[in-house]
């Protein structure tokens, strides 16, 4: 099996990190009490030739450009061997009625090399989102949700951390930077813990489900949404594939 990118149950996850260039960054989320032992393990595939990511002019931020080998691009599309990263997958129907308590450990989004890392992540309603600045320069973080309350905060120094929370489910909340207009991230706010983000190998895993039939939704910032129905028994693993393509 390919590795899980976001495991919402059973065990606490590893810490966050990554270079912001695509999926695969581990997202911190505390353990919860699982509802069952079923697993949905899937892959996001890409059909055809992926569009080229546009170059980013970081000439005014040479340290950021250097962090990306001097030729940074906007990582909108991350495709490796026909597999698509940064696809946010969640259960949209079939779960027992909540409420589901938010985990105590925060989800983390970092600013490194003038990019957000990870670019796509999920949080539960009322879970703390910790925004970090790893760059020795000013970043201004602007959330522009539709149903949640937005925010606009400055972090002028490396090492700064700012907590924020979202009170209402929303797919997705865009995050921008008013100083560096190319910086984008997307946060999926969900009222249960059964979601995942595909890594650069396209893989995702959702664990701890009770036996049942579920509707899944997969979202990508460039290629829209897809849905799939899966049925999984207790102690079983069911596979699902989402196939995206340009246009």
Coordinates of C-alpha atoms in Angstrom, one line a residue:
X1 CA 0.0 0.0 0.0
X2 CA 1.1 3.5 -0.7
X3 CA 1.6 5.8 2.3
X4 CA -1.2 7.8 3.8
X5 CA -1.1 11.6 3.5
X6 CA -3.7 12.4 6.1
X7 CA -4.8 9.7 8.5
X8 CA -7.8 11.0 10.5
X9 CA -8.0 8.2 13.1
X10 CA -6.3 5.6 15.1
X11 CA -2.9 7.2 15.7
X12 CA -1.4 10.7 16.0
X13 CA 0.4 11.7 12.8
X14 CA 3.9 12.9 12.2
X15 CA 4.8 16.6 12.0
X16 CA 4.5 18.9 9.1
X17 CA 7.1 20.1 6.6
X18 CA 7.9 20.1 2.9
X19 CA 9.0 22.7 0.4
X20 CA 5.6 23.8 -0.7
X21 CA 6.1 22.6 -4.2
X22 CA 3.3 20.0 -4.1
X23 CA 1.4 17.5 -2.1
X24 CA 2.9 14.9 0.2
X25 CA 3.6 17.2 3.2
X26 CA 2.6 15.5 6.4
X27 CA -0.2 17.3 8.2
X28 CA -0.3 17.1 12.0
X29 CA -3.6 15.9 13.4
X30 CA -4.2 14.3 16.8
X31 CA -5.7 10.9 17.2
X32 CA -9.5 10.5 17.5
X33 CA -11.6 7.5 18.6
X34 CA -12.3 5.6 15.3
X35 CA -15.8 4.6 14.5
X36 CA -14.7 1.4 12.8
X37 CA -12.0 -0.6 11.1
X38 CA -12.7 0.0 7.4
X39 CA -10.2 1.7 5.2
X40 CA -10.6 3.5 1.8
X41 CA -7.3 3.7 0.0
X42 CA -7.2 5.5 -3.3
X43 CA -5.2 7.3 -6.0
X44 CA -5.8 10.5 -8.0
X45 CA -4.6 9.9 -11.5
X46 CA -4.0 12.3 -14.4
X47 CA -4.8 11.5 -18.0
X48 CA -3.0 13.2 -20.8
X49 CA -0.3 15.9 -20.8
X50 CA -0.5 18.1 -17.7
X51 CA -0.4 21.9 -18.3
X52 CA 2.9 23.6 -17.5
X53 CA 3.1 25.5 -14.3
X54 CA 3.7 29.2 -14.9
X55 CA 7.1 30.7 -13.8
X56 CA 7.2 33.0 -10.8
X57 CA 9.2 36.2 -10.8
X58 CA 11.0 36.2 -7.5
X59 CA 13.7 38.6 -8.6
X60 CA 12.9 40.9 -5.7
X61 CA 13.2 38.0 -3.2
X62 CA 16.5 36.3 -4.2
X63 CA 16.5 34.1 -1.1
X64 CA 13.1 32.7 -2.0
X65 CA 14.2 32.1 -5.6
X66 CA 17.3 30.3 -4.4
X67 CA 15.2 28.0 -2.3
X68 CA 13.7 26.7 -5.6
X69 CA 16.9 26.4 -7.6
X70 CA 16.6 29.9 -9.1
X71 CA 13.7 29.0 -11.4
X72 CA 10.5 28.9 -9.3
X73 CA 7.2 27.9 -10.8
X74 CA 3.7 28.2 -9.4
X75 CA 2.9 24.6 -8.3
X76 CA -0.7 24.5 -9.4
X77 CA -0.4 21.0 -11.0
X78 CA 1.8 18.3 -9.4
X79 CA 1.9 15.2 -11.6
X80 CA 4.3 12.3 -11.1
X81 CA 4.1 9.3 -13.4
X82 CA 0.5 10.0 -14.2
X83 CA -0.5 10.6 -10.6
X84 CA -1.9 13.9 -9.3
X85 CA -1.0 15.5 -6.0
X86 CA -2.9 18.1 -3.9
X87 CA -6.3 16.5 -4.5
X88 CA -8.5 16.9 -1.4
X89 CA -10.7 13.9 -0.8
X90 CA -13.5 13.7 1.8
X91 CA -16.5 11.7 2.7
X92 CA -19.7 13.7 1.8
X93 CA -22.4 11.2 2.8
X94 CA -22.9 7.9 4.6
X95 CA -21.3 8.7 8.0
X96 CA -23.2 8.3 11.3
X97 CA -24.5 11.6 12.6
X98 CA -22.0 13.7 14.6
X99 CA -21.0 15.8 16.2
X100 CA -17.3 14.9 15.9
X101 CA -15.0 16.7 18.3
X102 CA -12.1 18.6 16.8
X103 CA -8.6 17.2 17.6
X104 CA -6.5 19.1 20.1
X105 CA -3.3 19.2 18.0
X106 CA -3.3 22.0 15.3
X107 CA -3.0 21.6 11.6
X108 CA 0.0 23.6 10.4
X109 CA 0.6 25.7 7.3
X110 CA 4.1 27.2 6.7
X111 CA 5.5 29.9 4.5
X112 CA 8.8 28.8 3.1
X113 CA 10.6 30.1 0.0
X114 CA 7.7 32.4 -0.6
X115 CA 5.3 29.5 -1.0
X116 CA 2.7 28.0 1.3
X117 CA 3.4 24.4 2.5
X118 CA 1.3 22.4 2.2
X119 CA -0.6 24.0 -0.7
X120 CA -3.7 22.0 0.1
X121 CA -4.8 20.7 3.6
X122 CA -7.8 19.9 5.6
X123 CA -8.9 20.9 9.1
X124 CA -11.9 20.1 11.2
X125 CA -14.4 22.8 12.3
X126 CA -12.9 24.5 15.4
X127 CA -9.6 22.8 15.0
X128 CA -6.7 25.2 15.4
X129 CA -4.8 26.1 12.2
X130 CA -1.3 27.3 13.0
X131 CA 0.2 29.6 10.4
X132 CA 4.0 29.8 10.5
X133 CA 6.6 32.0 8.8
X134 CA 9.9 30.3 8.0
X135 CA 11.1 33.2 5.8
X136 CA 13.1 36.1 7.0
X137 CA 10.8 38.6 5.4
X138 CA 7.3 40.0 5.7
X139 CA 4.3 37.9 4.7
X140 CA 0.7 39.0 4.9
X141 CA -1.7 36.1 5.1
X142 CA -5.2 36.7 3.8
X143 CA -8.0 34.2 4.1
X144 CA -11.0 34.8 1.7
X145 CA -13.7 32.3 2.7
X146 CA -17.3 32.5 1.5
X147 CA -19.1 31.4 4.6
X148 CA -16.5 31.6 7.3
X149 CA -15.0 34.8 8.8
X150 CA -11.9 35.9 6.9
X151 CA -8.7 37.2 8.3
X152 CA -5.8 39.4 7.2
X153 CA -2.7 39.1 9.4
X154 CA 1.0 40.2 9.0
X155 CA 4.0 38.1 10.0
X156 CA 7.1 40.3 9.5
X157 CA 9.7 37.9 11.0
X158 CA 10.8 34.4 10.7
X159 CA 9.6 32.1 13.5
X160 CA 6.2 33.8 14.0
X161 CA 3.2 31.7 14.5
X162 CA -0.5 32.8 14.4
X163 CA -3.5 30.5 15.4
X164 CA -6.8 30.7 13.6
X165 CA -10.0 28.6 13.5
X166 CA -12.9 28.2 11.2
X167 CA -16.4 27.7 12.6
X168 CA -18.3 26.3 9.6
X169 CA -17.6 23.6 7.0
X170 CA -16.4 25.1 3.7
X171 CA -14.7 23.6 0.6
X172 CA -12.3 25.3 0.0
X173 CA -11.0 28.4 1.8
X174 CA -8.5 30.2 -0.3
X175 CA -5.4 31.6 1.4
X176 CA -3.4 34.4 -0.2
X177 CA -0.4 36.7 0.5
X178 CA -0.9 40.4 -0.1
X179 CA 2.9 40.9 -0.3
X180 CA 3.6 38.0 -2.8
X181 CA 0.6 37.7 -5.1
X182 CA 1.6 34.2 -6.4
X183 CA 1.3 32.6 -3.0
X184 CA -1.8 30.4 -2.8
X185 CA -3.1 27.7 -0.5
X186 CA -6.5 26.0 0.0
X187 CA -8.0 24.8 3.3
X188 CA -10.8 22.3 3.3
X189 CA -12.9 22.8 6.5
X190 CA -14.9 19.6 7.4
X191 CA -17.2 18.7 10.3
X192 CA -15.8 15.2 10.6
X193 CA -12.3 13.7 10.4
X194 CA -12.7 11.5 7.3
X195 CA -10.6 13.4 4.7
X196 CA -7.2 13.2 3.1
X197 CA -4.9 15.0 0.6
X198 CA -3.1 13.1 -2.1
X199 CA 0.6 13.2 -2.2
X200 CA 2.8 13.7 -5.2
X201 CA 2.3 9.9 -5.9
X202 CA -1.4 10.5 -6.0
X203 CA -2.1 8.3 -3.0
X204 CA -4.5 9.0 -0.2
X205 CA -5.9 6.9 2.7
X206 CA -8.9 7.4 4.9
X207 CA -9.0 5.1 8.0
X208 CA -11.3 4.3 10.9
X209 CA -14.6 4.2 9.0
X210 CA -17.5 2.0 10.1
X211 CA -18.6 -0.6 7.6
X212 CA -20.9 1.0 5.0
X213 CA -21.5 2.8 1.7
X214 CA -20.0 6.2 1.3
X215 CA -20.0 9.0 -1.3
X216 CA -16.5 10.5 -1.7
X217 CA -15.7 13.9 -3.3
X218 CA -12.3 14.7 -4.8
X219 CA -11.4 18.4 -5.4
X220 CA -8.5 19.9 -7.3
X221 CA -7.9 23.6 -7.7
X222 CA -7.5 23.4 -11.5
X223 CA -9.6 20.4 -12.5
X224 CA -12.7 20.7 -10.3
X225 CA -14.6 18.0 -8.4
X226 CA -15.4 14.4 -8.9
X227 CA -17.4 11.9 -6.9
X228 CA -17.3 8.2 -6.3
X229 CA -19.4 5.7 -4.3
X230 CA -17.6 3.0 -2.3
X231 CA -18.7 0.2 -0.1
X232 CA -16.4 -1.2 2.5
X233 CA -16.8 -3.9 5.2
X234 CA -15.4 -4.1 8.7
X235 CA -11.7 -4.7 8.6
X236 CA -11.6 -4.4 4.9
X237 CA -9.8 -2.0 2.5
X238 CA -11.6 -0.7 -0.6
X239 CA -9.7 1.0 -3.4
X240 CA -10.9 3.9 -5.5
X241 CA -9.4 5.9 -8.3
X242 CA -10.2 9.5 -9.4
X243 CA -9.0 10.3 -12.9
X244 CA -8.6 14.0 -13.8
X245 CA -7.6 15.5 -17.1
X246 CA -6.9 18.9 -18.5
X247 CA -9.9 20.8 -19.8

